[in-house]
Amino acid sequence: MEITAKEFRATALPQPLRFPPPYADRTANPNGYSYWWQLLKLVFDLPDPRKFPALNSFSAEDLTVIKRFIRCCEELAESTVLSSDSSISLHVTRTDDGTQTEKLTANFPTREAIRGTTVLFRQLYSNKERASYTKVRQIIGRHLHSTQDADRERRDEIQRRWNRAHGQLRAYLLTYMADRAVCEARGWHTGSIPNADVKPEELTKLFLYGDLIHWGDGAEELDQLSSDEVKHAWNMLRYMQVVAQLSHFYLGYSLLAKAAIRRSI
């Protein structure tokens, strides 16, 4: 017997995009970039970041921080990790006498590439970093609220929608949210959607500080979660999904940041 199945989200693809996938011209895998932005469109339908109305009067320090964020995003866009198609396959064979064997095939970038991308990703992700997304959106937010012109409400609406999406992307896997959106739109049961219990914030902390950047807090917990080859592969795949979904978000927001400061450069 052969059974073919597809994810809930696959039934809603392709999605028409409002704007080209940011920095897709810098990758060897533009289709991969398009895939992630189709999921972002399906769940959030974010407004075009390039159309964010420009702001004035950024200080030299503010511009330094924003330009650093943009440069990091441009560098991240060329990462082999973002251009890769990470996946795992588990082949289960059962003989007539009931014996079962499993063969795992994992398709990930090299550990060196993952570690290098993780270091750069952390600069955008961690609220403690000087040029993180959080710091940049706070700078833009301050200027937005102090600027009284005809575009103020439009800026505020665009900024709020991007900020809300970021909070959701730190709380849930994008693939889960896309599956849930499809099920809700079609009136399907949502109680058995895969990966509902995966928490990107917790998973990222474990990989950053229990393995890839530091071998400290979370190392023992990560070892327990990855106690065998299959569990380790699944956790690595989920971590790679978190890096991908947030990285593409940051690439998009860097275009908003460029638009915000274009009068000042």
PDB file of C-alpha atoms in Angstrom:
ATOM      1  CA  MET A   1       0.000   0.000   0.000  1.00  0.00           C
ATOM      2  CA  GLU A   2       1.316   3.448  -0.908  1.00  0.00           C
ATOM      3  CA  ILE A   3      -0.015   6.566   0.802  1.00  0.00           C
ATOM      4  CA  THR A   4       0.727  10.077  -0.436  1.00  0.00           C
ATOM      5  CA  ALA A   5       0.015  13.036   1.811  1.00  0.00           C
ATOM      6  CA  LYS A   6       0.807  16.748   1.795  1.00  0.00           C
ATOM      7  CA  GLU A   7       0.834  19.442   4.440  1.00  0.00           C
ATOM      8  CA  PHE A   8      -2.303  21.550   4.952  1.00  0.00           C
ATOM      9  CA  ARG A   9      -0.361  24.629   3.837  1.00  0.00           C
ATOM     10  CA  ALA A  10       0.584  23.021   0.537  1.00  0.00           C
ATOM     11  CA  THR A  11      -3.074  23.089  -0.521  1.00  0.00           C
ATOM     12  CA  ALA A  12      -2.975  26.924  -0.425  1.00  0.00           C
ATOM     13  CA  LEU A  13       0.219  27.372  -2.433  1.00  0.00           C
ATOM     14  CA  PRO A  14       1.338  29.166  -4.491  1.00  0.00           C
ATOM     15  CA  GLN A  15       0.395  32.484  -2.942  1.00  0.00           C
ATOM     16  CA  PRO A  16       0.596  35.720  -4.943  1.00  0.00           C
ATOM     17  CA  LEU A  17       3.173  37.996  -3.312  1.00  0.00           C
ATOM     18  CA  ARG A  18       2.737  41.702  -2.664  1.00  0.00           C
ATOM     19  CA  PHE A  19       6.446  42.298  -3.286  1.00  0.00           C
ATOM     20  CA  PRO A  20       9.440  40.256  -4.492  1.00  0.00           C
ATOM     21  CA  PRO A  21      11.128  38.106  -1.818  1.00  0.00           C
ATOM     22  CA  PRO A  22      13.749  40.397  -0.246  1.00  0.00           C
ATOM     23  CA  TYR A  23      17.307  39.754  -1.457  1.00  0.00           C
ATOM     24  CA  ALA A  24      16.273  36.785  -3.587  1.00  0.00           C
ATOM     25  CA  ASP A  25      18.768  38.056  -6.161  1.00  0.00           C
ATOM     26  CA  ARG A  26      21.581  37.261  -3.686  1.00  0.00           C
ATOM     27  CA  THR A  27      20.804  33.579  -3.228  1.00  0.00           C
ATOM     28  CA  ALA A  28      21.405  30.423  -5.226  1.00  0.00           C
ATOM     29  CA  ASN A  29      17.906  29.274  -4.252  1.00  0.00           C
ATOM     30  CA  PRO A  30      15.352  32.011  -5.075  1.00  0.00           C
ATOM     31  CA  ASN A  31      12.559  29.433  -5.060  1.00  0.00           C
ATOM     32  CA  GLY A  32      13.338  28.705  -1.428  1.00  0.00           C
ATOM     33  CA  TYR A  33      13.108  32.404  -0.602  1.00  0.00           C
ATOM     34  CA  SER A  34       9.793  32.557  -2.446  1.00  0.00           C
ATOM     35  CA  TYR A  35       8.453  29.597  -0.458  1.00  0.00           C
ATOM     36  CA  TRP A  36       9.064  31.255   2.908  1.00  0.00           C
ATOM     37  CA  TRP A  37       7.529  34.519   1.741  1.00  0.00           C
ATOM     38  CA  GLN A  38       4.470  32.705   0.447  1.00  0.00           C
ATOM     39  CA  LEU A  39       3.998  31.307   3.949  1.00  0.00           C
ATOM     40  CA  LEU A  40       4.495  34.796   5.425  1.00  0.00           C
ATOM     41  CA  LYS A  41       1.923  36.115   2.954  1.00  0.00           C
ATOM     42  CA  LEU A  42      -0.531  33.355   3.859  1.00  0.00           C
ATOM     43  CA  VAL A  43      -0.275  34.037   7.595  1.00  0.00           C
ATOM     44  CA  PHE A  44       0.422  37.793   7.862  1.00  0.00           C
ATOM     45  CA  ASP A  45       0.008  39.401   4.407  1.00  0.00           C
ATOM     46  CA  LEU A  46       2.532  42.073   5.370  1.00  0.00           C
ATOM     47  CA  PRO A  47       2.530  45.419   3.554  1.00  0.00           C
ATOM     48  CA  ASP A  48       5.371  46.216   1.150  1.00  0.00           C
ATOM     49  CA  PRO A  49       8.279  47.415   3.328  1.00  0.00           C
ATOM     50  CA  ARG A  50       9.726  49.448   0.454  1.00  0.00           C
ATOM     51  CA  LYS A  51       6.684  51.758   0.584  1.00  0.00           C
ATOM     52  CA  PHE A  52       7.244  52.847   4.168  1.00  0.00           C
ATOM     53  CA  PRO A  53       7.199  56.675   4.106  1.00  0.00           C
ATOM     54  CA  ALA A  54      10.608  58.165   4.848  1.00  0.00           C
ATOM     55  CA  LEU A  55      11.406  59.887   8.143  1.00  0.00           C
ATOM     56  CA  ASN A  56      13.724  62.798   8.912  1.00  0.00           C
ATOM     57  CA  SER A  57      16.174  63.891  11.577  1.00  0.00           C
ATOM     58  CA  PHE A  58      17.907  60.644  12.528  1.00  0.00           C
ATOM     59  CA  SER A  59      20.897  61.201  14.766  1.00  0.00           C
ATOM     60  CA  ALA A  60      24.324  59.945  13.734  1.00  0.00           C
ATOM     61  CA  GLU A  61      24.070  57.189  16.375  1.00  0.00           C
ATOM     62  CA  ASP A  62      20.638  56.112  15.150  1.00  0.00           C
ATOM     63  CA  LEU A  63      21.873  55.917  11.571  1.00  0.00           C
ATOM     64  CA  THR A  64      24.911  53.914  12.642  1.00  0.00           C
ATOM     65  CA  VAL A  65      22.701  51.317  14.333  1.00  0.00           C
ATOM     66  CA  ILE A  66      20.191  51.097  11.468  1.00  0.00           C
ATOM     67  CA  LYS A  67      22.902  50.847   8.813  1.00  0.00           C
ATOM     68  CA  ARG A  68      24.585  48.073  10.798  1.00  0.00           C
ATOM     69  CA  PHE A  69      21.293  46.152  10.925  1.00  0.00           C
ATOM     70  CA  ILE A  70      20.905  46.547   7.168  1.00  0.00           C
ATOM     71  CA  ARG A  71      24.474  45.386   6.468  1.00  0.00           C
ATOM     72  CA  CYS A  72      23.974  42.310   8.649  1.00  0.00           C
ATOM     73  CA  CYS A  73      20.805  41.464   6.740  1.00  0.00           C
ATOM     74  CA  GLU A  74      22.586  41.853   3.408  1.00  0.00           C
ATOM     75  CA  GLU A  75      25.290  39.485   4.625  1.00  0.00           C
ATOM     76  CA  LEU A  76      22.771  37.033   6.041  1.00  0.00           C
ATOM     77  CA  ALA A  77      20.932  36.971   2.713  1.00  0.00           C
ATOM     78  CA  GLU A  78      23.988  35.344   1.135  1.00  0.00           C
ATOM     79  CA  SER A  79      24.231  32.594   3.757  1.00  0.00           C
ATOM     80  CA  THR A  80      24.360  29.054   2.416  1.00  0.00           C
ATOM     81  CA  VAL A  81      22.113  28.093   5.325  1.00  0.00           C
ATOM     82  CA  LEU A  82      19.246  30.251   4.049  1.00  0.00           C
ATOM     83  CA  SER A  83      19.690  28.945   0.515  1.00  0.00           C
ATOM     84  CA  SER A  84      19.697  25.303   1.591  1.00  0.00           C
ATOM     85  CA  ASP A  85      16.700  22.964   1.566  1.00  0.00           C
ATOM     86  CA  SER A  86      17.088  21.325   4.963  1.00  0.00           C
ATOM     87  CA  SER A  87      15.142  18.110   5.405  1.00  0.00           C
ATOM     88  CA  ILE A  88      15.109  14.718   7.072  1.00  0.00           C
ATOM     89  CA  SER A  89      13.780  11.386   5.834  1.00  0.00           C
ATOM     90  CA  LEU A  90      13.006   8.377   7.991  1.00  0.00           C
ATOM     91  CA  HIS A  91      12.582   5.074   6.173  1.00  0.00           C
ATOM     92  CA  VAL A  92      10.916   2.336   8.238  1.00  0.00           C
ATOM     93  CA  THR A  93      11.071  -1.262   7.098  1.00  0.00           C
ATOM     94  CA  ARG A  94       9.099  -4.062   8.728  1.00  0.00           C
ATOM     95  CA  THR A  95       9.710  -7.728   7.895  1.00  0.00           C
ATOM     96  CA  ASP A  96       7.165 -10.554   8.007  1.00  0.00           C
ATOM     97  CA  ASP A  97       8.420 -11.660  11.426  1.00  0.00           C
ATOM     98  CA  GLY A  98       7.721  -8.196  12.876  1.00  0.00           C
ATOM     99  CA  THR A  99      11.285  -6.939  12.914  1.00  0.00           C
ATOM    100  CA  GLN A 100      11.444  -3.192  12.263  1.00  0.00           C
ATOM    101  CA  THR A 101      14.450  -1.231  11.066  1.00  0.00           C
ATOM    102  CA  GLU A 102      14.798   2.505  10.643  1.00  0.00           C
ATOM    103  CA  LYS A 103      17.146   4.474   8.413  1.00  0.00           C
ATOM    104  CA  LEU A 104      17.509   8.196   8.943  1.00  0.00           C
ATOM    105  CA  THR A 105      18.740  10.528   6.205  1.00  0.00           C
ATOM    106  CA  ALA A 106      19.404  14.134   7.257  1.00  0.00           C
ATOM    107  CA  ASN A 107      20.069  16.892   4.731  1.00  0.00           C
ATOM    108  CA  PHE A 108      21.540  19.863   6.589  1.00  0.00           C
ATOM    109  CA  PRO A 109      24.233  22.436   5.813  1.00  0.00           C
ATOM    110  CA  THR A 110      27.608  21.802   7.399  1.00  0.00           C
ATOM    111  CA  ARG A 111      27.989  22.397  11.125  1.00  0.00           C
ATOM    112  CA  GLU A 112      30.490  25.118  10.317  1.00  0.00           C
ATOM    113  CA  ALA A 113      27.927  26.935   8.137  1.00  0.00           C
ATOM    114  CA  ILE A 114      25.169  26.573  10.730  1.00  0.00           C
ATOM    115  CA  ARG A 115      27.434  27.891  13.489  1.00  0.00           C
ATOM    116  CA  GLY A 116      28.554  30.870  11.398  1.00  0.00           C
ATOM    117  CA  THR A 117      25.002  31.796  10.400  1.00  0.00           C
ATOM    118  CA  THR A 118      23.858  31.411  14.003  1.00  0.00           C
ATOM    119  CA  VAL A 119      26.416  33.978  15.184  1.00  0.00           C
ATOM    120  CA  LEU A 120      25.180  36.544  12.634  1.00  0.00           C
ATOM    121  CA  PHE A 121      21.530  35.636  13.227  1.00  0.00           C
ATOM    122  CA  ARG A 122      21.959  36.305  16.952  1.00  0.00           C
ATOM    123  CA  GLN A 123      22.998  39.910  16.241  1.00  0.00           C
ATOM    124  CA  LEU A 124      19.590  40.488  14.665  1.00  0.00           C
ATOM    125  CA  TYR A 125      17.606  38.269  17.019  1.00  0.00           C
ATOM    126  CA  SER A 126      18.869  39.026  20.529  1.00  0.00           C
ATOM    127  CA  ASN A 127      17.313  42.015  22.260  1.00  0.00           C
ATOM    128  CA  LYS A 128      20.671  42.615  23.944  1.00  0.00           C
ATOM    129  CA  GLU A 129      22.519  43.241  20.673  1.00  0.00           C
ATOM    130  CA  ARG A 130      23.181  46.869  19.773  1.00  0.00           C
ATOM    131  CA  ALA A 131      21.830  46.603  16.214  1.00  0.00           C
ATOM    132  CA  SER A 132      19.129  43.970  16.714  1.00  0.00           C
ATOM    133  CA  TYR A 133      15.687  44.122  15.152  1.00  0.00           C
ATOM    134  CA  THR A 134      14.269  45.259  18.490  1.00  0.00           C
ATOM    135  CA  LYS A 135      16.689  48.178  18.759  1.00  0.00           C
ATOM    136  CA  VAL A 136      16.044  49.252  15.150  1.00  0.00           C
ATOM    137  CA  ARG A 137      12.263  49.092  15.352  1.00  0.00           C
ATOM    138  CA  GLN A 138      12.412  51.109  18.611  1.00  0.00           C
ATOM    139  CA  ILE A 139      14.466  53.816  16.882  1.00  0.00           C
ATOM    140  CA  ILE A 140      12.068  53.942  13.951  1.00  0.00           C
ATOM    141  CA  GLY A 141       9.124  53.893  16.371  1.00  0.00           C
ATOM    142  CA  ARG A 142      10.438  56.904  18.283  1.00  0.00           C
ATOM    143  CA  HIS A 143      10.850  58.913  15.091  1.00  0.00           C
ATOM    144  CA  LEU A 144       7.481  57.748  13.826  1.00  0.00           C
ATOM    145  CA  HIS A 145       5.627  58.976  16.914  1.00  0.00           C
ATOM    146  CA  SER A 146       7.476  62.309  17.010  1.00  0.00           C
ATOM    147  CA  THR A 147       6.735  63.085  13.364  1.00  0.00           C
ATOM    148  CA  GLN A 148       3.438  64.874  12.707  1.00  0.00           C
ATOM    149  CA  ASP A 149       2.678  64.767   8.997  1.00  0.00           C
ATOM    150  CA  ALA A 150       0.172  63.280   6.560  1.00  0.00           C
ATOM    151  CA  ASP A 151       1.937  59.897   6.562  1.00  0.00           C
ATOM    152  CA  ARG A 152       2.006  59.361  10.328  1.00  0.00           C
ATOM    153  CA  GLU A 153      -0.962  56.976  10.551  1.00  0.00           C
ATOM    154  CA  ARG A 154       0.201  55.030   7.504  1.00  0.00           C
ATOM    155  CA  ARG A 155       3.659  54.549   9.020  1.00  0.00           C
ATOM    156  CA  ASP A 156       2.139  53.492  12.320  1.00  0.00           C
ATOM    157  CA  GLU A 157      -0.088  50.870  10.695  1.00  0.00           C
ATOM    158  CA  ILE A 158       2.789  49.384   8.663  1.00  0.00           C
ATOM    159  CA  GLN A 159       5.098  49.295  11.688  1.00  0.00           C
ATOM    160  CA  ARG A 160       2.434  47.698  13.914  1.00  0.00           C
ATOM    161  CA  ARG A 161       1.730  44.925  11.421  1.00  0.00           C
ATOM    162  CA  TRP A 162       5.413  44.053  11.076  1.00  0.00           C
ATOM    163  CA  ASN A 163       5.916  44.158  14.848  1.00  0.00           C
ATOM    164  CA  ARG A 164       2.930  41.875  15.497  1.00  0.00           C
ATOM    165  CA  ALA A 165       4.249  39.376  12.973  1.00  0.00           C
ATOM    166  CA  HIS A 166       7.638  39.335  14.694  1.00  0.00           C
ATOM    167  CA  GLY A 167       6.056  38.471  18.028  1.00  0.00           C
ATOM    168  CA  GLN A 168       4.176  35.558  16.465  1.00  0.00           C
ATOM    169  CA  LEU A 169       7.291  34.283  14.688  1.00  0.00           C
ATOM    170  CA  ARG A 170       9.127  34.124  18.009  1.00  0.00           C
ATOM    171  CA  ALA A 171       6.214  32.218  19.540  1.00  0.00           C
ATOM    172  CA  TYR A 172       5.298  29.621  16.887  1.00  0.00           C
ATOM    173  CA  LEU A 173       6.707  27.847  13.861  1.00  0.00           C
ATOM    174  CA  LEU A 174       5.606  29.569  10.671  1.00  0.00           C
ATOM    175  CA  THR A 175       4.788  26.197   9.123  1.00  0.00           C
ATOM    176  CA  TYR A 176       2.403  25.490  12.010  1.00  0.00           C
ATOM    177  CA  MET A 177       0.759  28.916  11.675  1.00  0.00           C
ATOM    178  CA  ALA A 178       0.333  28.414   7.930  1.00  0.00           C
ATOM    179  CA  ASP A 179      -1.246  24.993   8.470  1.00  0.00           C
ATOM    180  CA  ARG A 180      -3.569  26.478  11.098  1.00  0.00           C
ATOM    181  CA  ALA A 181      -4.565  29.382   8.845  1.00  0.00           C
ATOM    182  CA  VAL A 182      -5.522  26.976   6.059  1.00  0.00           C
ATOM    183  CA  CYS A 183      -7.534  24.749   8.397  1.00  0.00           C
ATOM    184  CA  GLU A 184      -9.369  27.695   9.949  1.00  0.00           C
ATOM    185  CA  ALA A 185     -10.169  29.190   6.546  1.00  0.00           C
ATOM    186  CA  ARG A 186     -11.662  25.900   5.356  1.00  0.00           C
ATOM    187  CA  GLY A 187     -13.417  24.924   8.546  1.00  0.00           C
ATOM    188  CA  TRP A 188     -11.171  21.929   9.189  1.00  0.00           C
ATOM    189  CA  HIS A 189     -10.352  20.590  12.644  1.00  0.00           C
ATOM    190  CA  THR A 190      -7.281  22.302  14.111  1.00  0.00           C
ATOM    191  CA  GLY A 191      -6.606  20.050  17.082  1.00  0.00           C
ATOM    192  CA  SER A 192      -4.067  17.768  15.421  1.00  0.00           C
ATOM    193  CA  ILE A 193      -1.847  20.193  13.483  1.00  0.00           C
ATOM    194  CA  PRO A 194       1.823  19.128  13.782  1.00  0.00           C
ATOM    195  CA  ASN A 195       4.338  21.206  15.769  1.00  0.00           C
ATOM    196  CA  ALA A 196       1.756  23.150  17.771  1.00  0.00           C
ATOM    197  CA  ASP A 197       3.895  22.616  20.878  1.00  0.00           C
ATOM    198  CA  VAL A 198       7.198  23.808  19.381  1.00  0.00           C
ATOM    199  CA  LYS A 199       8.292  27.084  20.994  1.00  0.00           C
ATOM    200  CA  PRO A 200      10.880  28.922  18.834  1.00  0.00           C
ATOM    201  CA  GLU A 201      11.982  31.167  21.707  1.00  0.00           C
ATOM    202  CA  GLU A 202      12.893  28.197  23.903  1.00  0.00           C
ATOM    203  CA  LEU A 203      14.399  26.130  21.095  1.00  0.00           C
ATOM    204  CA  THR A 204      16.588  28.990  19.876  1.00  0.00           C
ATOM    205  CA  LYS A 205      17.892  29.662  23.379  1.00  0.00           C
ATOM    206  CA  LEU A 206      18.874  25.996  23.763  1.00  0.00           C
ATOM    207  CA  PHE A 207      20.793  25.883  20.490  1.00  0.00           C
ATOM    208  CA  LEU A 208      22.460  29.286  20.908  1.00  0.00           C
ATOM    209  CA  TYR A 209      23.620  28.840  24.491  1.00  0.00           C
ATOM    210  CA  GLY A 210      23.691  25.072  24.878  1.00  0.00           C
ATOM    211  CA  ASP A 211      25.625  24.220  21.711  1.00  0.00           C
ATOM    212  CA  LEU A 212      26.329  26.557  18.802  1.00  0.00           C
ATOM    213  CA  ILE A 213      27.630  29.756  20.432  1.00  0.00           C
ATOM    214  CA  HIS A 214      28.116  28.765  24.064  1.00  0.00           C
ATOM    215  CA  TRP A 215      28.183  25.393  25.754  1.00  0.00           C
ATOM    216  CA  GLY A 216      26.530  26.551  28.931  1.00  0.00           C
ATOM    217  CA  ASP A 217      22.924  27.126  30.005  1.00  0.00           C
ATOM    218  CA  GLY A 218      20.665  24.597  28.361  1.00  0.00           C
ATOM    219  CA  ALA A 219      23.390  22.154  27.309  1.00  0.00           C
ATOM    220  CA  GLU A 220      22.048  19.318  29.460  1.00  0.00           C
ATOM    221  CA  GLU A 221      18.440  20.000  28.453  1.00  0.00           C
ATOM    222  CA  LEU A 222      19.363  19.995  24.769  1.00  0.00           C
ATOM    223  CA  ASP A 223      21.236  16.715  25.240  1.00  0.00           C
ATOM    224  CA  GLN A 224      18.138  15.182  26.801  1.00  0.00           C
ATOM    225  CA  LEU A 225      15.870  16.439  24.019  1.00  0.00           C
ATOM    226  CA  SER A 226      18.320  15.071  21.440  1.00  0.00           C
ATOM    227  CA  SER A 227      18.977  11.763  23.191  1.00  0.00           C
ATOM    228  CA  ASP A 228      18.949   9.728  19.975  1.00  0.00           C
ATOM    229  CA  GLU A 229      19.689  10.269  16.298  1.00  0.00           C
ATOM    230  CA  VAL A 230      16.070  10.796  15.268  1.00  0.00           C
ATOM    231  CA  LYS A 231      15.263  13.288  18.047  1.00  0.00           C
ATOM    232  CA  HIS A 232      18.461  15.201  17.326  1.00  0.00           C
ATOM    233  CA  ALA A 233      17.582  15.465  13.633  1.00  0.00           C
ATOM    234  CA  TRP A 234      14.041  16.651  14.365  1.00  0.00           C
ATOM    235  CA  ASN A 235      15.237  19.309  16.793  1.00  0.00           C
ATOM    236  CA  MET A 236      17.885  20.515  14.360  1.00  0.00           C
ATOM    237  CA  LEU A 237      15.283  20.735  11.582  1.00  0.00           C
ATOM    238  CA  ARG A 238      12.949  22.769  13.773  1.00  0.00           C
ATOM    239  CA  TYR A 239      15.800  25.064  14.778  1.00  0.00           C
ATOM    240  CA  MET A 240      16.670  25.571  11.112  1.00  0.00           C
ATOM    241  CA  GLN A 241      13.032  26.459  10.430  1.00  0.00           C
ATOM    242  CA  VAL A 242      13.110  29.056  13.205  1.00  0.00           C
ATOM    243  CA  VAL A 243      16.288  30.597  11.793  1.00  0.00           C
ATOM    244  CA  ALA A 244      14.766  30.656   8.313  1.00  0.00           C
ATOM    245  CA  GLN A 245      11.428  32.207   9.247  1.00  0.00           C
ATOM    246  CA  LEU A 246      12.951  34.944  11.408  1.00  0.00           C
ATOM    247  CA  SER A 247      15.853  35.613   9.047  1.00  0.00           C
ATOM    248  CA  HIS A 248      13.514  36.206   6.129  1.00  0.00           C
ATOM    249  CA  PHE A 249      11.442  38.497   8.332  1.00  0.00           C
ATOM    250  CA  TYR A 250      14.569  40.497   9.220  1.00  0.00           C
ATOM    251  CA  LEU A 251      15.548  40.738   5.563  1.00  0.00           C
ATOM    252  CA  GLY A 252      12.128  42.181   4.831  1.00  0.00           C
ATOM    253  CA  TYR A 253      12.288  44.639   7.719  1.00  0.00           C
ATOM    254  CA  SER A 254      15.700  45.837   6.554  1.00  0.00           C
ATOM    255  CA  LEU A 255      13.960  47.125   3.408  1.00  0.00           C
ATOM    256  CA  LEU A 256      11.553  49.038   5.650  1.00  0.00           C
ATOM    257  CA  ALA A 257      14.546  50.454   7.523  1.00  0.00           C
ATOM    258  CA  LYS A 258      16.148  51.506   4.234  1.00  0.00           C
ATOM    259  CA  ALA A 259      12.956  53.280   3.236  1.00  0.00           C
ATOM    260  CA  ALA A 260      12.729  55.010   6.629  1.00  0.00           C
ATOM    261  CA  ILE A 261      16.214  56.545   6.419  1.00  0.00           C
ATOM    262  CA  ARG A 262      16.434  57.235   2.691  1.00  0.00           C
ATOM    263  CA  ARG A 263      16.204  61.026   3.212  1.00  0.00           C
ATOM    264  CA  SER A 264      19.087  60.892   5.672  1.00  0.00           C
ATOM    265  CA  ILE A 265      21.680  59.094   3.536  1.00  0.00           C
TER     266      ILE A 265
END
